[in-house]
Structures are given as C-alpha cells and as structure tokens.
Short mmCIF file of N, CA, C and O in Angstrom, two decimals:
data_model
loop_
_atom_site.label_atom_id
_atom_site.label_comp_id
_atom_site.label_asym_id
_atom_site.label_seq_id
_atom_site.Cartn_x
_atom_site.Cartn_y
_atom_site.Cartn_z
N MET A 1 72.28 104.32 155.62
CA MET A 1 71.83 105.63 155.22
C MET A 1 71.65 105.62 153.70
O MET A 1 72.50 105.11 152.99
N THR A 2 70.57 106.20 153.24
CA THR A 2 70.31 106.23 151.79
C THR A 2 71.34 107.12 151.10
O THR A 2 71.92 108.01 151.73
N PRO A 3 71.59 106.93 149.81
CA PRO A 3 72.56 107.78 149.10
C PRO A 3 72.19 109.27 149.16
O PRO A 3 73.07 110.12 149.29
N GLU A 4 70.88 109.59 149.11
CA GLU A 4 70.47 110.99 149.18
C GLU A 4 70.80 111.59 150.54
O GLU A 4 71.30 112.71 150.64
N ARG A 5 70.51 110.84 151.60
CA ARG A 5 70.81 111.34 152.95
C ARG A 5 72.32 111.44 153.17
O ARG A 5 72.79 112.36 153.81
N LYS A 6 73.07 110.47 152.65
CA LYS A 6 74.52 110.52 152.80
C LYS A 6 75.08 111.76 152.10
O LYS A 6 75.95 112.43 152.65
N LYS A 7 74.58 112.05 150.90
CA LYS A 7 75.04 113.24 150.18
C LYS A 7 74.74 114.50 150.99
O LYS A 7 75.59 115.38 151.14
N TRP A 8 73.53 114.57 151.56
CA TRP A 8 73.16 115.72 152.39
C TRP A 8 74.05 115.78 153.63
O TRP A 8 74.59 116.83 153.97
N TRP A 9 74.24 114.64 154.30
CA TRP A 9 75.06 114.58 155.52
C TRP A 9 76.48 115.05 155.23
O TRP A 9 77.04 115.83 155.97
N ASP A 10 77.05 114.55 154.12
CA ASP A 10 78.42 114.91 153.77
C ASP A 10 78.56 116.39 153.44
O ASP A 10 79.65 116.95 153.54
N SER A 11 77.48 117.05 153.03
CA SER A 11 77.54 118.47 152.68
C SER A 11 77.49 119.38 153.90
O SER A 11 77.75 120.57 153.79
N LEU A 12 77.14 118.84 155.08
CA LEU A 12 77.01 119.67 156.27
C LEU A 12 78.37 120.09 156.81
O LEU A 12 79.28 119.28 156.90
N PRO A 13 78.53 121.37 157.20
CA PRO A 13 79.77 121.78 157.87
C PRO A 13 79.79 121.13 159.25
O PRO A 13 78.88 121.33 160.04
N THR A 14 80.80 120.35 159.54
CA THR A 14 80.79 119.54 160.77
C THR A 14 80.79 120.37 162.04
O THR A 14 80.34 119.89 163.06
N ASN A 15 81.25 121.61 162.00
CA ASN A 15 81.26 122.37 163.24
C ASN A 15 79.94 123.10 163.49
O ASN A 15 79.84 123.88 164.40
N GLU A 16 78.91 122.83 162.68
CA GLU A 16 77.64 123.51 162.89
C GLU A 16 76.50 122.57 163.26
O GLU A 16 75.39 123.00 163.43
N PHE A 17 76.76 121.30 163.39
CA PHE A 17 75.69 120.37 163.69
C PHE A 17 76.12 119.42 164.78
O PHE A 17 77.28 119.07 164.90
N GLU A 18 75.17 119.01 165.58
CA GLU A 18 75.45 117.95 166.54
C GLU A 18 74.21 117.09 166.68
O GLU A 18 73.10 117.53 166.40
N CYS A 19 74.43 115.89 167.10
CA CYS A 19 73.34 114.96 167.31
C CYS A 19 72.64 115.34 168.61
O CYS A 19 73.28 115.70 169.59
N GLU A 20 71.31 115.28 168.61
CA GLU A 20 70.54 115.66 169.79
C GLU A 20 70.98 114.87 171.02
O GLU A 20 71.05 115.39 172.11
N ASP A 21 71.27 113.58 170.85
CA ASP A 21 71.66 112.73 171.97
C ASP A 21 73.14 112.35 171.88
O ASP A 21 73.51 111.19 172.01
N SER A 22 74.01 113.35 171.65
CA SER A 22 75.42 113.05 171.43
C SER A 22 76.07 112.33 172.61
O SER A 22 76.87 111.44 172.42
N GLU A 23 75.72 112.69 173.84
CA GLU A 23 76.32 112.01 175.00
C GLU A 23 75.84 110.56 175.07
O GLU A 23 76.62 109.67 175.38
N LEU A 24 74.58 110.35 174.76
CA LEU A 24 74.05 108.99 174.73
C LEU A 24 74.75 108.16 173.66
O LEU A 24 75.14 107.02 173.89
N MET A 25 74.96 108.76 172.48
CA MET A 25 75.63 108.04 171.40
C MET A 25 77.08 107.74 171.77
O MET A 25 77.59 106.67 171.49
N LYS A 26 77.73 108.70 172.42
CA LYS A 26 79.12 108.49 172.85
C LYS A 26 79.18 107.31 173.84
O LYS A 26 80.04 106.44 173.73
N ALA A 27 78.25 107.28 174.78
CA ALA A 27 78.23 106.20 175.76
C ALA A 27 77.97 104.86 175.10
O ALA A 27 78.46 103.83 175.54
N ALA A 28 77.20 104.88 174.00
CA ALA A 28 76.89 103.64 173.30
C ALA A 28 78.01 103.23 172.34
O ALA A 28 77.91 102.20 171.68
N GLY A 29 79.08 104.05 172.25
CA GLY A 29 80.21 103.70 171.41
C GLY A 29 79.98 103.95 169.93
O GLY A 29 80.60 103.31 169.09
N MET A 30 79.09 104.86 169.60
CA MET A 30 78.83 105.17 168.19
C MET A 30 80.01 105.96 167.62
O MET A 30 80.82 106.51 168.35
N ILE A 31 80.07 106.02 166.30
CA ILE A 31 81.14 106.75 165.62
C ILE A 31 80.95 108.24 165.85
O ILE A 31 79.86 108.75 165.71
N LYS A 32 82.01 108.93 166.18
CA LYS A 32 81.91 110.35 166.48
C LYS A 32 83.05 111.08 165.80
O LYS A 32 84.18 110.65 165.83
N ALA A 33 82.74 112.19 165.14
CA ALA A 33 83.76 113.03 164.51
C ALA A 33 83.83 114.33 165.28
O ALA A 33 82.82 114.97 165.51
N TYR A 34 85.03 114.71 165.69
CA TYR A 34 85.18 115.92 166.49
C TYR A 34 85.59 117.11 165.62
O TYR A 34 86.22 116.97 164.60
N CYS A 35 85.21 118.27 166.07
CA CYS A 35 85.63 119.50 165.40
C CYS A 35 85.92 120.54 166.46
O CYS A 35 85.91 120.24 167.64
N SER A 36 86.16 121.78 166.05
CA SER A 36 86.63 122.80 166.97
C SER A 36 85.61 123.19 168.03
O SER A 36 85.98 123.52 169.14
N ILE A 37 84.32 123.20 167.71
CA ILE A 37 83.34 123.69 168.67
C ILE A 37 82.36 122.59 169.10
O ILE A 37 82.21 122.30 170.26
N HIS A 38 81.71 121.98 168.15
CA HIS A 38 80.70 120.96 168.43
C HIS A 38 81.11 119.65 167.76
O HIS A 38 82.11 119.56 167.09
N CYS A 39 80.33 118.64 167.96
CA CYS A 39 80.65 117.37 167.34
C CYS A 39 79.48 116.89 166.50
O CYS A 39 78.36 117.34 166.66
N CYS A 40 79.78 115.98 165.63
CA CYS A 40 78.74 115.33 164.84
C CYS A 40 78.76 113.86 165.18
O CYS A 40 79.80 113.27 165.39
N VAL A 41 77.61 113.27 165.23
CA VAL A 41 77.52 111.85 165.49
C VAL A 41 76.96 111.20 164.24
O VAL A 41 75.94 111.62 163.72
N VAL A 42 77.66 110.21 163.75
CA VAL A 42 77.11 109.42 162.65
C VAL A 42 76.26 108.35 163.32
O VAL A 42 76.76 107.39 163.88
N CYS A 43 74.99 108.59 163.30
CA CYS A 43 74.05 107.78 164.09
C CYS A 43 73.42 106.70 163.22
O CYS A 43 72.83 107.01 162.19
N PRO A 44 73.50 105.45 163.62
CA PRO A 44 72.91 104.38 162.82
C PRO A 44 71.39 104.45 162.78
O PRO A 44 70.76 103.86 161.93
N PHE A 45 70.77 105.20 163.72
CA PHE A 45 69.32 105.33 163.76
C PHE A 45 68.82 106.47 162.88
O PHE A 45 67.63 106.61 162.69
N PHE A 46 69.74 107.28 162.35
CA PHE A 46 69.35 108.45 161.56
C PHE A 46 68.52 108.05 160.35
O PHE A 46 67.55 108.70 160.02
N ASP A 47 68.88 106.95 159.73
CA ASP A 47 68.18 106.51 158.52
C ASP A 47 66.73 106.12 158.83
O ASP A 47 65.85 106.25 157.99
N GLU A 48 66.48 105.67 160.04
CA GLU A 48 65.11 105.30 160.39
C GLU A 48 64.32 106.49 160.89
O GLU A 48 63.16 106.37 161.26
N GLY A 49 64.95 107.67 160.96
CA GLY A 49 64.25 108.87 161.39
C GLY A 49 64.06 108.97 162.89
O GLY A 49 63.27 109.76 163.36
N GLU A 50 64.81 108.17 163.66
CA GLU A 50 64.66 108.20 165.11
C GLU A 50 65.55 109.25 165.77
O GLU A 50 65.40 109.51 166.94
N GLU A 51 66.46 109.81 165.03
CA GLU A 51 67.40 110.78 165.60
C GLU A 51 67.21 112.12 164.91
O GLU A 51 66.95 112.19 163.71
N GLU A 52 67.32 113.19 165.67
CA GLU A 52 67.16 114.53 165.13
C GLU A 52 68.52 115.21 165.02
O GLU A 52 69.34 115.11 165.92
N ILE A 53 68.75 115.89 163.91
CA ILE A 53 69.96 116.68 163.74
C ILE A 53 69.60 118.13 164.04
O ILE A 53 68.64 118.66 163.48
N VAL A 54 70.33 118.74 164.95
CA VAL A 54 70.05 120.10 165.39
C VAL A 54 71.11 121.04 164.84
O VAL A 54 72.30 120.82 165.06
N LYS A 55 70.71 122.08 164.13
CA LYS A 55 71.65 123.05 163.60
C LYS A 55 72.10 123.97 164.73
O LYS A 55 71.29 124.57 165.42
N MET A 56 73.39 124.05 164.91
CA MET A 56 73.97 124.90 165.94
C MET A 56 74.26 126.28 165.35
O MET A 56 74.68 126.38 164.21
N PRO A 57 74.07 127.34 166.13
CA PRO A 57 74.37 128.68 165.60
C PRO A 57 75.87 128.87 165.42
O PRO A 57 76.67 128.33 166.18
N TRP A 58 76.22 129.63 164.40
CA TRP A 58 77.63 129.98 164.20
C TRP A 58 78.03 130.96 165.29
O TRP A 58 77.28 131.86 165.65
N LYS A 59 79.21 130.76 165.85
CA LYS A 59 79.72 131.65 166.89
C LYS A 59 81.08 132.16 166.43
O LYS A 59 81.98 131.37 166.16
N PRO A 60 81.23 133.49 166.35
CA PRO A 60 82.52 134.04 165.92
C PRO A 60 83.63 133.71 166.92
O PRO A 60 83.38 133.53 168.11
N LYS A 61 84.82 133.64 166.40
CA LYS A 61 86.00 133.49 167.26
C LYS A 61 86.35 134.86 167.84
O LYS A 61 85.90 135.90 167.35
N PHE A 62 87.16 134.89 168.88
CA PHE A 62 87.56 136.13 169.54
C PHE A 62 88.13 137.12 168.53
O PHE A 62 89.00 136.77 167.73
N LYS A 63 87.60 138.32 168.53
CA LYS A 63 87.98 139.43 167.67
C LYS A 63 87.63 139.23 166.19
O LYS A 63 88.08 139.97 165.33
N GLU A 64 86.80 138.23 165.89
CA GLU A 64 86.35 138.00 164.52
C GLU A 64 85.17 138.93 164.21
O GLU A 64 84.33 139.19 165.08
N THR A 65 85.08 139.40 163.00
CA THR A 65 83.98 140.27 162.59
C THR A 65 82.71 139.46 162.40
O THR A 65 82.73 138.37 161.85
N TYR A 66 81.60 140.01 162.88
CA TYR A 66 80.29 139.42 162.65
C TYR A 66 79.32 140.54 162.31
O TYR A 66 79.63 141.72 162.46
N TRP A 67 78.14 140.17 161.83
CA TRP A 67 77.13 141.14 161.42
C TRP A 67 75.89 140.95 162.28
O TRP A 67 75.50 139.83 162.59
N THR A 68 75.27 142.06 162.66
CA THR A 68 74.07 142.03 163.48
C THR A 68 73.25 143.29 163.19
O THR A 68 73.43 143.91 162.16
N PHE A 69 72.38 143.67 164.11
CA PHE A 69 71.51 144.82 163.92
C PHE A 69 71.82 145.90 164.95
O PHE A 69 72.23 145.60 166.06
N ASP A 70 71.56 147.13 164.57
CA ASP A 70 71.72 148.27 165.47
C ASP A 70 70.60 149.25 165.17
O ASP A 70 70.08 149.27 164.06
N GLY A 71 70.25 150.06 166.14
CA GLY A 71 69.20 151.05 165.94
C GLY A 71 69.80 152.44 165.85
O GLY A 71 70.58 152.85 166.70
N LEU A 72 69.43 153.16 164.80
CA LEU A 72 69.84 154.55 164.64
C LEU A 72 68.69 155.44 165.10
O LEU A 72 67.55 155.24 164.71
N ARG A 73 69.04 156.45 165.90
CA ARG A 73 68.02 157.36 166.43
C ARG A 73 67.99 158.63 165.59
O ARG A 73 69.03 159.26 165.38
N TYR A 74 66.81 158.96 165.11
CA TYR A 74 66.60 160.18 164.34
C TYR A 74 65.58 161.05 165.06
O TYR A 74 64.56 160.54 165.53
N THR A 75 65.84 162.33 165.13
CA THR A 75 64.85 163.27 165.65
C THR A 75 64.53 164.26 164.56
O THR A 75 65.40 164.98 164.08
N VAL A 76 63.27 164.27 164.15
CA VAL A 76 62.80 165.19 163.12
C VAL A 76 61.55 165.88 163.66
O VAL A 76 60.57 165.21 164.01
N GLN A 77 61.60 167.21 163.73
CA GLN A 77 60.49 168.01 164.23
C GLN A 77 59.99 167.47 165.57
O GLN A 77 58.80 167.20 165.76
N ASN A 78 60.89 167.32 166.49
CA ASN A 78 60.61 166.86 167.85
C ASN A 78 60.03 165.45 167.93
O ASN A 78 59.47 165.06 168.95
N GLU A 79 60.13 164.69 166.86
CA GLU A 79 59.68 163.30 166.88
C GLU A 79 60.90 162.40 166.73
O GLU A 79 61.66 162.51 165.77
N THR A 80 61.09 161.51 167.69
CA THR A 80 62.23 160.60 167.67
C THR A 80 61.81 159.27 167.06
O THR A 80 60.80 158.69 167.44
N ARG A 81 62.59 158.83 166.10
CA ARG A 81 62.37 157.52 165.47
C ARG A 81 63.64 156.71 165.59
O ARG A 81 64.74 157.25 165.48
N ILE A 82 63.49 155.41 165.78
CA ILE A 82 64.63 154.51 165.79
C ILE A 82 64.46 153.56 164.61
O ILE A 82 63.42 152.89 164.49
N ILE A 83 65.46 153.52 163.76
CA ILE A 83 65.42 152.68 162.57
C ILE A 83 66.57 151.67 162.65
O ILE A 83 67.72 152.05 162.82
N TRP A 84 66.23 150.40 162.55
CA TRP A 84 67.25 149.36 162.62
C TRP A 84 67.98 149.24 161.29
O TRP A 84 67.40 149.42 160.23
N GLU A 85 69.25 148.89 161.39
CA GLU A 85 70.08 148.65 160.22
C GLU A 85 71.06 147.52 160.52
O GLU A 85 71.21 147.12 161.67
N VAL A 86 71.72 147.05 159.50
CA VAL A 86 72.75 146.02 159.65
C VAL A 86 74.08 146.71 159.93
O VAL A 86 74.40 147.74 159.33
N THR A 87 74.84 146.14 160.85
CA THR A 87 76.14 146.70 161.20
C THR A 87 77.13 145.58 161.49
O THR A 87 76.73 144.47 161.84
N SER A 88 78.40 145.88 161.32
CA SER A 88 79.44 144.89 161.66
C SER A 88 80.02 145.22 163.02
O SER A 88 80.10 146.38 163.42
N GLU A 89 80.41 144.18 163.72
CA GLU A 89 81.01 144.31 165.04
C GLU A 89 82.17 143.33 165.13
O GLU A 89 82.31 142.44 164.30
N GLU A 90 82.95 143.48 166.18
CA GLU A 90 84.05 142.55 166.46
C GLU A 90 83.69 141.77 167.72
O GLU A 90 83.30 142.35 168.73
N TRP A 91 83.80 140.44 167.66
CA TRP A 91 83.38 139.56 168.76
C TRP A 91 84.38 139.61 169.92
O TRP A 91 85.56 139.33 169.74
N TRP A 92 83.86 139.94 171.09
CA TRP A 92 84.67 139.94 172.31
C TRP A 92 84.10 138.99 173.36
O TRP A 92 84.70 138.79 174.40
N GLY A 93 82.94 138.44 173.11
CA GLY A 93 82.33 137.52 174.07
C GLY A 93 81.64 138.23 175.22
O GLY A 93 81.43 137.65 176.28
N ALA A 94 81.24 139.47 175.01
CA ALA A 94 80.55 140.25 176.05
C ALA A 94 79.14 139.70 176.26
O ALA A 94 78.58 139.04 175.38
N PRO A 95 78.54 139.98 177.43
CA PRO A 95 77.19 139.49 177.70
C PRO A 95 76.17 139.91 176.63
O PRO A 95 75.32 139.11 176.25
N LEU A 96 76.26 141.13 176.13
CA LEU A 96 75.33 141.57 175.08
C LEU A 96 75.49 140.72 173.83
O LEU A 96 74.51 140.34 173.19
N GLU A 97 76.73 140.37 173.49
CA GLU A 97 76.98 139.53 172.31
C GLU A 97 76.40 138.13 172.51
O GLU A 97 75.83 137.55 171.58
N SER A 98 76.53 137.60 173.71
CA SER A 98 75.95 136.29 174.00
C SER A 98 74.43 136.33 173.87
O SER A 98 73.82 135.38 173.38
N ALA A 99 73.82 137.45 174.28
CA ALA A 99 72.37 137.60 174.13
C ALA A 99 71.98 137.65 172.65
O ALA A 99 70.99 137.04 172.24
N LEU A 100 72.77 138.37 171.84
CA LEU A 100 72.51 138.42 170.40
C LEU A 100 72.62 137.02 169.79
O LEU A 100 71.80 136.63 168.96
N LEU A 101 73.63 136.27 170.20
CA LEU A 101 73.83 134.92 169.71
C LEU A 101 72.65 134.02 170.09
O LEU A 101 72.13 133.28 169.26
N ASP A 102 72.21 134.11 171.35
CA ASP A 102 71.08 133.32 171.82
C ASP A 102 69.80 133.65 171.04
O ASP A 102 68.99 132.76 170.78
N LYS A 103 69.66 134.90 170.65
CA LYS A 103 68.48 135.34 169.89
C LYS A 103 68.58 134.92 168.42
O LYS A 103 67.59 134.91 167.71
N GLY A 104 69.79 134.56 167.98
CA GLY A 104 69.99 134.17 166.58
C GLY A 104 70.30 135.35 165.68
O GLY A 104 70.12 135.28 164.47
N TRP A 105 70.80 136.44 166.26
CA TRP A 105 71.05 137.66 165.52
C TRP A 105 72.53 137.91 165.28
O TRP A 105 72.97 139.07 165.17
N VAL A 106 73.32 136.87 165.17
CA VAL A 106 74.75 136.98 164.84
C VAL A 106 74.95 136.25 163.51
O VAL A 106 74.61 135.08 163.39
N TYR A 107 75.50 136.97 162.52
CA TYR A 107 75.62 136.43 161.16
C TYR A 107 77.06 136.52 160.67
O TYR A 107 77.79 137.45 161.03
N ARG A 108 77.44 135.58 159.82
CA ARG A 108 78.79 135.56 159.23
C ARG A 108 78.99 136.69 158.22
O ARG A 108 80.07 137.22 158.08
N THR A 109 77.93 137.02 157.47
CA THR A 109 78.08 137.98 156.38
C THR A 109 77.02 139.07 156.47
O THR A 109 75.95 138.88 157.06
N CYS A 110 77.32 140.17 155.82
CA CYS A 110 76.36 141.27 155.72
C CYS A 110 75.10 140.80 154.99
O CYS A 110 73.98 141.12 155.38
N ALA A 111 75.29 140.02 153.92
CA ALA A 111 74.16 139.54 153.13
C ALA A 111 73.21 138.69 153.98
O ALA A 111 71.99 138.80 153.85
N GLU A 112 73.75 137.84 154.86
CA GLU A 112 72.90 137.01 155.73
C GLU A 112 72.09 137.90 156.68
O GLU A 112 70.90 137.67 156.89
N ALA A 113 72.75 138.90 157.25
CA ALA A 113 72.05 139.81 158.18
C ALA A 113 70.99 140.62 157.45
O ALA A 113 69.88 140.81 157.96
N GLU A 114 71.32 141.10 156.24
CA GLU A 114 70.34 141.87 155.46
C GLU A 114 69.14 141.02 155.08
O GLU A 114 68.01 141.51 155.07
N ALA A 115 69.37 139.76 154.79
CA ALA A 115 68.26 138.86 154.44
C ALA A 115 67.35 138.61 155.65
O ALA A 115 66.15 138.44 155.50
N ALA A 116 67.93 138.61 156.84
CA ALA A 116 67.16 138.33 158.05
C ALA A 116 66.45 139.57 158.61
O ALA A 116 65.42 139.43 159.29
N LEU A 117 66.98 140.75 158.36
CA LEU A 117 66.46 141.97 158.99
C LEU A 117 64.97 142.22 158.76
O LEU A 117 64.27 142.55 159.73
N PRO A 118 64.42 142.09 157.56
CA PRO A 118 62.99 142.36 157.41
C PRO A 118 62.10 141.53 158.33
O PRO A 118 61.18 142.06 158.96
N ALA A 119 62.37 140.25 158.46
CA ALA A 119 61.57 139.39 159.33
C ALA A 119 61.78 139.74 160.80
O ALA A 119 60.83 139.75 161.59
N VAL A 120 63.02 140.04 161.18
CA VAL A 120 63.31 140.41 162.57
C VAL A 120 62.61 141.73 162.91
O VAL A 120 62.00 141.87 163.97
N ALA A 121 62.69 142.70 162.00
CA ALA A 121 62.05 144.00 162.24
C ALA A 121 60.54 143.84 162.38
O ALA A 121 59.91 144.46 163.24
N LYS A 122 59.96 142.99 161.55
CA LYS A 122 58.52 142.74 161.64
C LYS A 122 58.17 142.11 162.98
O LYS A 122 57.22 142.51 163.64
N GLU A 123 58.97 141.10 163.38
CA GLU A 123 58.74 140.42 164.67
C GLU A 123 58.84 141.39 165.83
O GLU A 123 58.07 141.32 166.79
N MET A 124 59.81 142.31 165.76
CA MET A 124 60.05 143.25 166.85
C MET A 124 59.19 144.51 166.75
O MET A 124 59.17 145.32 167.67
N GLY A 125 58.51 144.69 165.61
CA GLY A 125 57.65 145.86 165.45
C GLY A 125 58.42 147.16 165.30
O GLY A 125 58.03 148.19 165.84
N VAL A 126 59.56 147.10 164.56
CA VAL A 126 60.39 148.29 164.37
C VAL A 126 60.57 148.57 162.89
O VAL A 126 60.35 147.70 162.05
N GLU A 127 60.97 149.80 162.57
CA GLU A 127 61.30 150.16 161.21
C GLU A 127 62.72 149.73 160.90
O GLU A 127 63.55 149.59 161.82
N TYR A 128 63.05 149.56 159.63
CA TYR A 128 64.41 149.18 159.25
C TYR A 128 64.78 149.80 157.91
O TYR A 128 63.92 150.22 157.15
N GLU A 129 66.08 149.85 157.68
CA GLU A 129 66.64 150.28 156.39
C GLU A 129 67.75 149.33 156.02
O GLU A 129 68.53 148.91 156.87
N LEU A 130 67.82 148.99 154.74
CA LEU A 130 68.92 148.16 154.25
C LEU A 130 69.96 149.04 153.56
O LEU A 130 69.70 150.07 153.06
#
C-alpha cells in the first residue's frame, strides 16, 4: 500500500468501513481487524484497486441520541403546509428508525443533519427550515 493510501486507511474509523468481499477475504486467511459492529479487512489487493471499500452508515446504540428530520404542520388561512426540520430522537430500534437508517437519514450530530437537509428536501420536493 502506498504511504498516501496507508495514511488514508489509518484515518478511517474502523467501525464504519468494511471490505466488500469480507467473507471471501476471511476464507482466504487475510488479515482482519474486528470492531463492535463491522469489520475492516486489510486487503493486499487494495493497492492495485481491485477491492472496494464501502462506507457503512453509523447506527446509534440503544437509547443513544441521533438527529434526523421531522415535518411540522402549519395551517394558515385554511392552507396546510408541512415544513421539514432537524430534530433529535432517541434510538430504540423501531421499524421506522430502521427505515430512516436505510434511507441514510440518521446522523450523529445536529450539524450533520442540518448540512444534509437542503439536499434531502430538494430530493423529496418539500419545504424546510434550519
């Protein structure tokens, strides 16, 4: 691995990345580092560009605070508007939370959620407020 790639690799949080073919690498006896949720594979083919590193979404622990989006309903002169905003929630592992996670709408910080909201609102065709 080149020094630049090694520096980048070493900077990655190990619980957020895994090798695309981690089971294949494990079967081949490659070096593997374990962490609480996912694993990282130090792949000898990475330097040749044959292996892809996939960023895994952050998943809150039980009862941990996370940030996402919510819609506020306003009625003005008999016209109802829904405006999305950033809100904090506590992770319980409910089906709705899993759907938010699958969509990529679960964030560690308010700032991350606020940075993502304009693009999400545009994609969804909704109004938003920060």
